[in-house]
Short mmCIF file of C-alpha atoms in Angstrom, two decimals:
data_model
loop_
_atom_site.label_atom_id
_atom_site.label_comp_id
_atom_site.label_asym_id
_atom_site.label_seq_id
_atom_site.Cartn_x
_atom_site.Cartn_y
_atom_site.Cartn_z
CA THR M 1 0.09 0.00 -0.06
CA GLN M 2 1.29 3.30 -0.97
CA LEU M 3 2.13 5.84 1.81
CA LEU M 4 2.45 9.58 1.28
CA GLU M 5 4.27 11.38 3.96
CA GLN M 6 3.99 15.23 4.23
CA SER M 7 6.29 17.53 6.21
CA PRO M 8 6.22 19.48 8.26
CA GLN M 9 2.89 18.68 9.86
CA PHE M 10 2.41 22.25 11.14
CA LEU M 11 3.85 25.42 10.18
CA SER M 12 3.33 28.83 11.65
CA ILE M 13 5.00 31.87 10.04
CA GLN M 14 4.68 35.62 9.74
CA GLU M 15 3.37 37.29 6.63
CA GLY M 16 6.10 37.96 4.13
CA GLU M 17 8.05 34.92 4.98
CA ASN M 18 8.98 32.18 2.46
CA LEU M 19 8.19 28.49 3.18
CA THR M 20 8.55 25.05 1.65
CA VAL M 21 6.47 21.85 2.38
CA TYR M 22 7.34 18.51 1.14
CA CYS M 23 5.56 15.25 0.03
CA ASN M 24 7.25 11.89 -0.17
CA SER M 25 5.84 8.69 -1.41
CA SER M 26 6.81 5.05 -0.59
CA SER M 27 6.48 4.27 -4.35
CA VAL M 28 6.55 6.05 -7.73
CA PHE M 29 3.78 8.61 -8.15
CA SER M 30 1.33 7.97 -10.98
CA SER M 31 0.34 11.66 -11.03
CA LEU M 32 0.59 13.99 -8.23
CA GLN M 33 -1.87 16.57 -7.26
CA TRP M 34 -1.45 19.38 -4.74
CA TYR M 35 -4.74 20.65 -2.99
CA ARG M 36 -5.44 23.37 -0.44
CA GLN M 37 -8.30 22.99 1.96
CA GLU M 38 -9.71 25.75 4.22
CA PRO M 39 -11.65 24.94 7.34
CA GLY M 40 -15.08 23.91 6.62
CA GLU M 41 -14.56 23.67 2.81
CA GLY M 42 -13.59 21.04 0.37
CA PRO M 43 -10.07 20.50 -1.04
CA VAL M 44 -9.34 22.92 -3.97
CA LEU M 45 -7.07 21.58 -6.73
CA LEU M 46 -4.02 23.74 -7.11
CA VAL M 47 -1.85 21.71 -9.64
CA THR M 48 -1.29 18.32 -11.26
CA VAL M 49 2.33 17.26 -12.01
CA VAL M 50 3.10 14.13 -14.02
CA THR M 51 6.62 14.36 -15.52
CA GLY M 52 9.71 13.79 -13.38
CA GLY M 53 11.58 17.07 -12.84
CA GLU M 54 8.64 19.16 -13.72
CA VAL M 55 8.40 22.70 -12.25
CA LYS M 56 5.02 24.51 -12.28
CA LYS M 57 4.24 28.12 -11.11
CA LEU M 58 0.96 29.40 -9.75
CA LYS M 59 1.50 33.12 -8.86
CA ARG M 60 3.58 32.86 -5.57
CA LEU M 61 3.45 29.12 -5.51
CA THR M 62 6.14 26.86 -7.07
CA PHE M 63 5.60 23.21 -7.30
CA GLN M 64 8.57 20.84 -7.95
CA PHE M 65 8.32 17.23 -8.78
CA GLY M 66 11.38 15.03 -8.20
CA ASP M 67 13.26 13.46 -11.00
CA ALA M 68 12.46 9.89 -9.80
CA ARG M 69 8.86 10.90 -9.22
CA LYS M 70 8.76 9.85 -5.60
CA ASP M 71 8.81 13.27 -3.90
CA SER M 72 7.49 16.81 -4.49
CA SER M 73 7.75 20.16 -2.77
CA LEU M 74 5.60 23.24 -2.67
CA HIS M 75 7.30 26.64 -2.11
CA ILE M 76 5.38 29.70 -1.25
CA THR M 77 7.04 33.10 -1.64
CA ALA M 78 6.07 36.00 0.46
CA ALA M 79 3.32 34.17 2.30
CA GLN M 80 -0.01 36.06 3.00
CA PRO M 81 -2.77 35.35 5.51
CA GLY M 82 -4.87 34.19 2.65
CA ASP M 83 -2.39 31.25 2.24
CA THR M 84 -3.59 29.89 5.53
CA GLY M 85 -4.92 26.33 5.09
CA LEU M 86 -4.29 22.75 4.88
CA TYR M 87 -2.04 21.69 1.98
CA LEU M 88 -2.47 18.15 0.81
CA CYS M 89 -0.71 16.06 -1.71
CA ALA M 90 -2.39 13.13 -3.53
CA ASP M 91 -1.53 10.38 -5.95
CA TYR M 92 -3.93 9.13 -8.46
CA SER M 93 -4.35 5.32 -8.62
CA SER M 94 -5.15 4.48 -12.24
CA ASN M 95 -6.15 0.85 -11.24
CA THR M 96 -8.89 2.02 -8.90
CA GLY M 97 -9.61 5.72 -9.90
CA LYS M 98 -9.09 6.80 -6.31
CA LEU M 99 -6.83 9.45 -4.96
CA ILE M 100 -4.43 8.56 -2.05
CA PHE M 101 -3.88 11.53 0.21
CA GLY M 102 -1.04 12.45 2.55
CA GLN M 103 -1.95 13.71 6.00
CA GLY M 104 -1.26 17.25 5.09
CA THR M 105 0.57 20.30 6.27
CA THR M 106 -1.36 22.84 8.29
CA LEU M 107 0.01 26.33 7.45
CA GLN M 108 -0.90 29.37 9.38
CA VAL M 109 0.33 32.83 8.25
CA LYS M 110 0.00 35.51 10.76
CA PRO M 111 -0.51 39.20 9.64
CA ASN O 1 -19.74 26.54 -14.70
CA ALA O 2 -20.92 25.55 -11.39
CA GLY O 3 -18.83 23.40 -9.24
CA VAL O 4 -19.54 20.21 -7.37
CA MET O 5 -22.64 20.58 -5.27
CA GLN O 6 -23.39 18.71 -2.07
CA ASN O 7 -26.31 18.92 0.22
CA PRO O 8 -27.01 19.21 2.91
CA ARG O 9 -23.85 20.86 4.21
CA HIS O 10 -24.73 19.81 7.76
CA LEU O 11 -26.52 16.84 8.80
CA VAL O 12 -27.46 15.84 12.49
CA ARG O 13 -28.73 12.24 13.07
CA ARG O 14 -29.44 10.22 16.13
CA ARG O 15 -27.87 6.77 16.49
CA GLY O 16 -29.82 4.27 14.46
CA GLN O 17 -31.23 6.64 11.95
CA GLU O 18 -30.48 6.93 8.24
CA ALA O 19 -28.27 9.57 6.53
CA ARG O 20 -28.58 10.45 2.85
CA LEU O 21 -25.96 12.58 1.40
CA ARG O 22 -26.38 14.13 -2.19
CA CYS O 23 -23.77 15.09 -4.71
CA SER O 24 -24.28 16.87 -8.21
CA PRO O 25 -20.95 16.71 -10.18
CA MET O 26 -19.65 19.43 -12.39
CA LYS O 27 -21.34 19.73 -15.79
CA GLY O 28 -19.79 17.36 -18.19
CA HIS O 29 -18.38 15.09 -15.50
CA SER O 30 -19.55 11.66 -15.49
CA HIS O 31 -17.25 10.17 -12.75
CA VAL O 32 -18.11 10.67 -9.12
CA TYR O 33 -16.00 9.83 -6.12
CA TRP O 34 -16.82 9.82 -2.35
CA TYR O 35 -14.26 10.49 0.32
CA ARG O 36 -14.48 10.71 4.17
CA GLN O 37 -12.43 12.83 6.25
CA LEU O 38 -11.75 12.30 10.07
CA PRO O 39 -9.40 14.44 11.92
CA GLU O 40 -7.14 11.53 12.87
CA GLU O 41 -7.19 9.83 9.59
CA GLY O 42 -7.16 12.36 6.91
CA LEU O 43 -9.02 12.08 3.62
CA LYS O 44 -9.81 8.36 2.66
CA PHE O 45 -11.37 7.10 -0.57
CA MET O 46 -14.73 5.30 -0.24
CA VAL O 47 -16.21 4.64 -3.62
CA TYR O 48 -15.92 5.48 -7.27
CA LEU O 49 -19.04 5.57 -9.51
CA GLN O 50 -20.15 6.19 -13.10
CA LYS O 51 -23.59 6.66 -14.30
CA GLU O 52 -25.50 3.49 -13.08
CA ASN O 53 -22.33 1.69 -12.21
CA ILE O 54 -20.14 1.16 -9.21
CA ILE O 55 -16.60 1.03 -10.40
CA ASP O 56 -14.65 0.55 -7.13
CA GLU O 57 -16.02 0.39 -3.61
CA SER O 58 -12.96 -1.03 -1.93
CA GLY O 59 -12.91 1.82 0.54
CA MET O 60 -16.48 1.66 1.70
CA PRO O 61 -17.50 -0.33 4.88
CA LYS O 62 -19.29 -3.46 3.75
CA GLU O 63 -22.30 -2.99 6.09
CA ARG O 64 -24.79 -0.02 6.49
CA PHE O 65 -23.06 1.91 3.57
CA SER O 66 -24.22 2.12 -0.05
CA ALA O 67 -23.80 4.49 -2.98
CA GLU O 68 -25.45 5.06 -6.32
CA PHE O 69 -25.31 7.38 -9.19
CA PRO O 70 -28.43 6.94 -11.18
CA LYS O 71 -28.99 7.75 -14.84
CA GLU O 72 -30.92 10.92 -13.72
CA GLY O 73 -30.30 12.96 -10.57
CA PRO O 74 -27.55 13.26 -8.11
CA SER O 75 -25.19 10.64 -6.64
CA ILE O 76 -26.39 9.55 -3.21
CA LEU O 77 -24.37 8.16 -0.35
CA ARG O 78 -26.55 6.31 2.05
CA ILE O 79 -25.59 5.31 5.67
CA GLN O 80 -28.08 3.07 7.44
CA GLN O 81 -28.29 2.85 11.19
CA VAL O 82 -25.79 5.53 11.84
CA VAL O 83 -23.32 5.13 14.79
CA ARG O 84 -21.14 7.80 16.43
CA GLY O 85 -18.19 6.65 14.60
CA ASP O 86 -19.87 7.75 11.40
CA SER O 87 -19.50 11.30 12.46
CA ALA O 88 -17.29 12.93 9.82
CA ALA O 89 -16.99 15.23 6.81
CA TYR O 90 -17.95 13.42 3.63
CA PHE O 91 -16.81 14.90 0.33
CA CYS O 92 -17.89 14.29 -3.23
CA ALA O 93 -15.56 14.84 -6.17
CA SER O 94 -16.14 14.57 -9.86
CA SER O 95 -13.60 14.50 -12.84
CA PRO O 96 -13.74 15.10 -16.47
CA PRO O 97 -13.59 12.28 -19.06
CA SER O 98 -10.29 13.65 -20.31
CA ALA O 99 -8.49 13.63 -17.03
CA TYR O 100 -9.80 11.29 -14.42
CA TYR O 101 -6.95 12.18 -12.17
CA GLU O 102 -8.08 15.73 -11.74
CA GLN O 103 -10.87 15.42 -9.16
CA TYR O 104 -12.71 18.51 -8.15
CA PHE O 105 -14.25 18.56 -4.70
CA GLY O 106 -17.48 19.74 -3.42
CA PRO O 107 -17.78 21.60 -0.04
CA GLY O 108 -18.66 18.48 1.98
CA THR O 109 -21.47 17.39 4.15
CA ARG O 110 -20.67 17.45 7.97
CA LEU O 111 -22.47 14.52 9.47
CA THR O 112 -22.83 14.53 13.27
CA VAL O 113 -24.37 11.45 15.02
CA THR O 114 -25.74 12.16 18.48
#
């Protein structure tokens, strides 16, 4: 059974700081999704990465996919309070159609 | 394009009652997935459906839980004889035919069993 480990579990920073969160898999990712979830809401898809070494940018967010497709990172530049939330990585299982989620990183950005 | 819609957003049931959770996928999406989120367990897959077909239900408890996605109307997740341990947030997601791995989630139904 595939396991996704995310680190750190919790992160509390001041507005304007930079941060990086990580997602590591016990096996090769099929395709990796990053989501952000705010309290009381459903996860919102941020990005999908498929190719090893791929880098994608979404405004102040930079997503990197490891060459071996077993790890990924999300870097946020100049964090803002609106970035507060639970960041989840997930892998898609093409055999079953399901997403396997990591436990998430809870980010708090203080004004 | 409206997103995935779920109702009700909050549902309170007494032990032994039935809970019915509804999900309408995004327009053009024919694949629906149900997930459950518990604070100590994270988001876990329950069931994957297409219209009138259950594709994979490996994450769904064998007893008391059932799901359907009829030809017309929303997908329904049904929990019979609810117990306190069923209290959780239940999320529905849908995906487009061209990219099954891109699943878009609804706002969830928070079920509380008293």
